[in-house]
Short mmCIF file of C-alpha atoms in Angstrom, two decimals:
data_model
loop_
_atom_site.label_atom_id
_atom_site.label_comp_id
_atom_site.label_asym_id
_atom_site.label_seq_id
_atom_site.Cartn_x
_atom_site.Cartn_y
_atom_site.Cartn_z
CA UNK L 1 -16.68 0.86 15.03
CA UNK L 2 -14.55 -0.69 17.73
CA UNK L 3 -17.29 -0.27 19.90
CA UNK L 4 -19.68 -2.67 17.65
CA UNK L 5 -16.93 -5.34 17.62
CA UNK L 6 -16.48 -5.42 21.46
CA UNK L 7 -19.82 -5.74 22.02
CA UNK L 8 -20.47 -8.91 20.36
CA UNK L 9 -16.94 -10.44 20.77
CA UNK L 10 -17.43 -13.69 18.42
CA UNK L 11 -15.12 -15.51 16.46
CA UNK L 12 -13.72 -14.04 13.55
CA UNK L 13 -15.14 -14.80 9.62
CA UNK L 14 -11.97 -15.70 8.40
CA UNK L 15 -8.62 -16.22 9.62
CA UNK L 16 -5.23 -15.97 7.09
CA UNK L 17 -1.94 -17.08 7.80
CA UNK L 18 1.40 -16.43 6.03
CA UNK L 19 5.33 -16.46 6.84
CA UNK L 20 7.92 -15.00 5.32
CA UNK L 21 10.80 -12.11 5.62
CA UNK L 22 11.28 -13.94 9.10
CA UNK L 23 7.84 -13.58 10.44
CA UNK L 24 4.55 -15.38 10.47
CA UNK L 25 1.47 -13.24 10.36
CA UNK L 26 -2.20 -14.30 11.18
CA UNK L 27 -5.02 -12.06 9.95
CA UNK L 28 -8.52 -12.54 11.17
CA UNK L 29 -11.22 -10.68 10.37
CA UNK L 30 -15.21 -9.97 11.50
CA UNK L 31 -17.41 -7.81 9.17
CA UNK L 32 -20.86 -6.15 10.02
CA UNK L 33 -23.27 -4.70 7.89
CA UNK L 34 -25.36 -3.49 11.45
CA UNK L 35 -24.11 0.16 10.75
CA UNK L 36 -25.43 0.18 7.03
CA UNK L 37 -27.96 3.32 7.22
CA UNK L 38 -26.38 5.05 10.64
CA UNK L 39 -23.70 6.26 9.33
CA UNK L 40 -22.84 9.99 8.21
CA UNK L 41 -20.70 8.17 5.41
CA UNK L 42 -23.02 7.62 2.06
CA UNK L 43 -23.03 4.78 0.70
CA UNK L 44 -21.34 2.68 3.94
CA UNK L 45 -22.64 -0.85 3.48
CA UNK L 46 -20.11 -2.56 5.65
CA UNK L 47 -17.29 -2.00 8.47
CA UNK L 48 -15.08 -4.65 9.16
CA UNK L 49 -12.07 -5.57 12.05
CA UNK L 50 -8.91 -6.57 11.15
CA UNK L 51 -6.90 -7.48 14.12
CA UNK L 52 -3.10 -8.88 12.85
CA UNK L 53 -0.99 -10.61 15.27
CA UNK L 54 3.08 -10.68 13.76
CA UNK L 55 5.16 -12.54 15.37
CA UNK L 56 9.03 -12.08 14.79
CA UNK L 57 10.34 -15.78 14.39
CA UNK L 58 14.29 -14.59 15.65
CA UNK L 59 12.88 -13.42 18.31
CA UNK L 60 9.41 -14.44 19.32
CA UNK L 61 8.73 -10.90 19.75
CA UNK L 62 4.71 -10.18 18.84
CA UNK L 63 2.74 -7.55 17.98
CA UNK L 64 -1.02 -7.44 17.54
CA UNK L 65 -2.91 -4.58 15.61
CA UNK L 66 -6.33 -3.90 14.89
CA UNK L 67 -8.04 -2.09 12.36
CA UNK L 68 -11.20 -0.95 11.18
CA UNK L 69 -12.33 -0.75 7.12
CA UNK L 70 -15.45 1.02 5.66
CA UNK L 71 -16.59 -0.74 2.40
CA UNK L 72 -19.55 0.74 0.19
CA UNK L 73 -19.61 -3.31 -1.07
CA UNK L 74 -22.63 -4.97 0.10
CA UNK L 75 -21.87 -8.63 1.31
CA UNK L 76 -23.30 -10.40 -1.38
CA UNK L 77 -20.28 -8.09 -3.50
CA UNK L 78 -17.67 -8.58 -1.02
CA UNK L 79 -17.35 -11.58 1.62
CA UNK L 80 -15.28 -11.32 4.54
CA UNK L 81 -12.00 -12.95 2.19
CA UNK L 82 -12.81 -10.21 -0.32
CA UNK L 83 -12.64 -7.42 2.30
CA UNK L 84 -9.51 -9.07 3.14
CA UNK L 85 -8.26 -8.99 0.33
CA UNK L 86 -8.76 -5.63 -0.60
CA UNK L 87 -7.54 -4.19 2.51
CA UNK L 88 -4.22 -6.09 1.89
CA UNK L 89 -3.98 -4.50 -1.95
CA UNK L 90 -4.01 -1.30 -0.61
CA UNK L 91 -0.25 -2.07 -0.05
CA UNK L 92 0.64 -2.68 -3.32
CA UNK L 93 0.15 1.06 -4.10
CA UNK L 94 2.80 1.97 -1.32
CA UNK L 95 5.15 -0.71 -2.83
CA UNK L 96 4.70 0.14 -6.27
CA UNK L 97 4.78 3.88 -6.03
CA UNK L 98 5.40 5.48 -2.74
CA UNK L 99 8.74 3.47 -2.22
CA UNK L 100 10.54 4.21 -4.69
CA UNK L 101 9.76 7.71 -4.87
CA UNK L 102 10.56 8.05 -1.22
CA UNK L 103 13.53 5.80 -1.48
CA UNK L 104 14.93 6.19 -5.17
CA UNK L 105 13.43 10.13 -5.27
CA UNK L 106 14.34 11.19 -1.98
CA UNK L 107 10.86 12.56 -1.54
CA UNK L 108 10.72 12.68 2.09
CA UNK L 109 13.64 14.54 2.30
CA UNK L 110 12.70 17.44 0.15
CA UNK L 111 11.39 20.70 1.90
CA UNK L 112 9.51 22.91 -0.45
CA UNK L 113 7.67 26.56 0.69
CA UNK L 114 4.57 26.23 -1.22
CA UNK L 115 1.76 23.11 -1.89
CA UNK L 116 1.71 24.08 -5.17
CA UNK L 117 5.83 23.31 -5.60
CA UNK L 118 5.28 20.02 -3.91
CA UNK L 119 2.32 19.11 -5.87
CA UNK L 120 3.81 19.74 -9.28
CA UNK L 121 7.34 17.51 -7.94
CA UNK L 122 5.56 14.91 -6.72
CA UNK L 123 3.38 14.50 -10.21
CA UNK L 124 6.56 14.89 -12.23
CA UNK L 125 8.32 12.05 -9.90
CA UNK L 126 5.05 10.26 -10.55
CA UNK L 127 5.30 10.32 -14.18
CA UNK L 128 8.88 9.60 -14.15
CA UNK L 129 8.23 6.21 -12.29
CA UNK L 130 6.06 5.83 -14.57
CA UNK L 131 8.74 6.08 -17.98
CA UNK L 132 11.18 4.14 -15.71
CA UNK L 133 8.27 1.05 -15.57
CA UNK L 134 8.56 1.55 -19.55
CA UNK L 135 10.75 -0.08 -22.39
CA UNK L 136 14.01 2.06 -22.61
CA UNK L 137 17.74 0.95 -24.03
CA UNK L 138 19.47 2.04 -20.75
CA UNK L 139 18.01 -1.22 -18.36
CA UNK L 140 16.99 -4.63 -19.02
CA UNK L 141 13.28 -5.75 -18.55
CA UNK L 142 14.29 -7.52 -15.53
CA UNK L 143 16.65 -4.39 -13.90
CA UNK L 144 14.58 -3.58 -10.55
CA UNK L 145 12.34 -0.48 -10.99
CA UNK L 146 14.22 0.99 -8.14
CA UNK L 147 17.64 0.24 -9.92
CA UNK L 148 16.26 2.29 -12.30
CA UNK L 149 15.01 5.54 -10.72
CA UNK L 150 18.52 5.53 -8.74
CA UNK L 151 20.52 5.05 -12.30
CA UNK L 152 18.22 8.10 -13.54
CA UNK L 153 18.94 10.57 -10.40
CA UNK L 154 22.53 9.94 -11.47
CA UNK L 155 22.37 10.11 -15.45
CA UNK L 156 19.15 12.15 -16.17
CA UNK L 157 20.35 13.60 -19.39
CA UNK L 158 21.25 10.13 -20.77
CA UNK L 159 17.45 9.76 -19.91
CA UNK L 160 15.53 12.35 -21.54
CA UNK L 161 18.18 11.59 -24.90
CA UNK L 162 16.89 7.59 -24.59
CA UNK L 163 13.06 8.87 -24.51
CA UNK L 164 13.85 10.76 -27.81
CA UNK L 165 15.05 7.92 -29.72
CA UNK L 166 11.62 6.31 -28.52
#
């Protein structure tokens, strides 16, 4: 894919800024439906470039990134802001779930001898984000979901004696 993108170096389709948490980001990004029917990949309609240039404001330090996305969307499904966009909501998963297990869980630090051990902890840390994202006595709607999972590694019988009363 990076190939196809250097060879026809044009402007980008679209071009997003933001700041904030002390940095200013610009996003551009160039989408090509040329490989649609060469690839190995069923169903590939469209690849797409995402170069991101982040500047820190503190210190004027910048970094630029590129990467490359494989949509089965056709472009009359998903424009260039579209693509974007869903590129950028793949973060939300790692916000709303990986971090606090990893954080709040300690889930990186665990070392287990088998998949299967690791599998079955990482589904039951799963669905206890999951009860902590719930209605429960213990926390206020507006307690941080991470406030939460660190209350319950602390107190997990006053947990499971909550969920009865539910």
């Amino acid at each position: 894919m990076a190939l196809l993108f250097a060879a026809d170096p044009g402007p980008p389709d679209l071009v997003q800024v933001s700041k904030g948490h002390g940095r200013l980001e610009r996003r551009a990004i160039r989408v090509s439906a040329t490989l649609a029917g060469y690839s190995l990949l069923p169903g590939m309609a469209q690849v797409a470039e995402v170069t991101t240039r982040v500047t820190r404001l503190a210190t004027g330090e910048t970094r630029t990134t590129a990467r490359y996305l494989v949509t089965s969307l056709a472009a009359t499904q998903a424009d260039p802001h579209r693509v974007l966009a869903l590129s950028r909501g793949h973060w939300g998963i790692e916000n709303r779930l990986f971090h606090v297990t990893d954080d709040s869980f300690g889930e990186d630090r665990h070392v287990l001898q088998s998949r299967q051990a690791g599998t079955v902890l990482s589904l039951l840390r799963t669905t206890a984000v999951n009860v902590l994202r719930g209605h429960c006595a213990l926390w206020t709607p507006t307690t941080p979901l991470t406030a939460r999972a660190e209350w319950v590694n602390g107190h997990p019988s006053a947990v499971l004696s909550a969920l009865k009363r539910l």
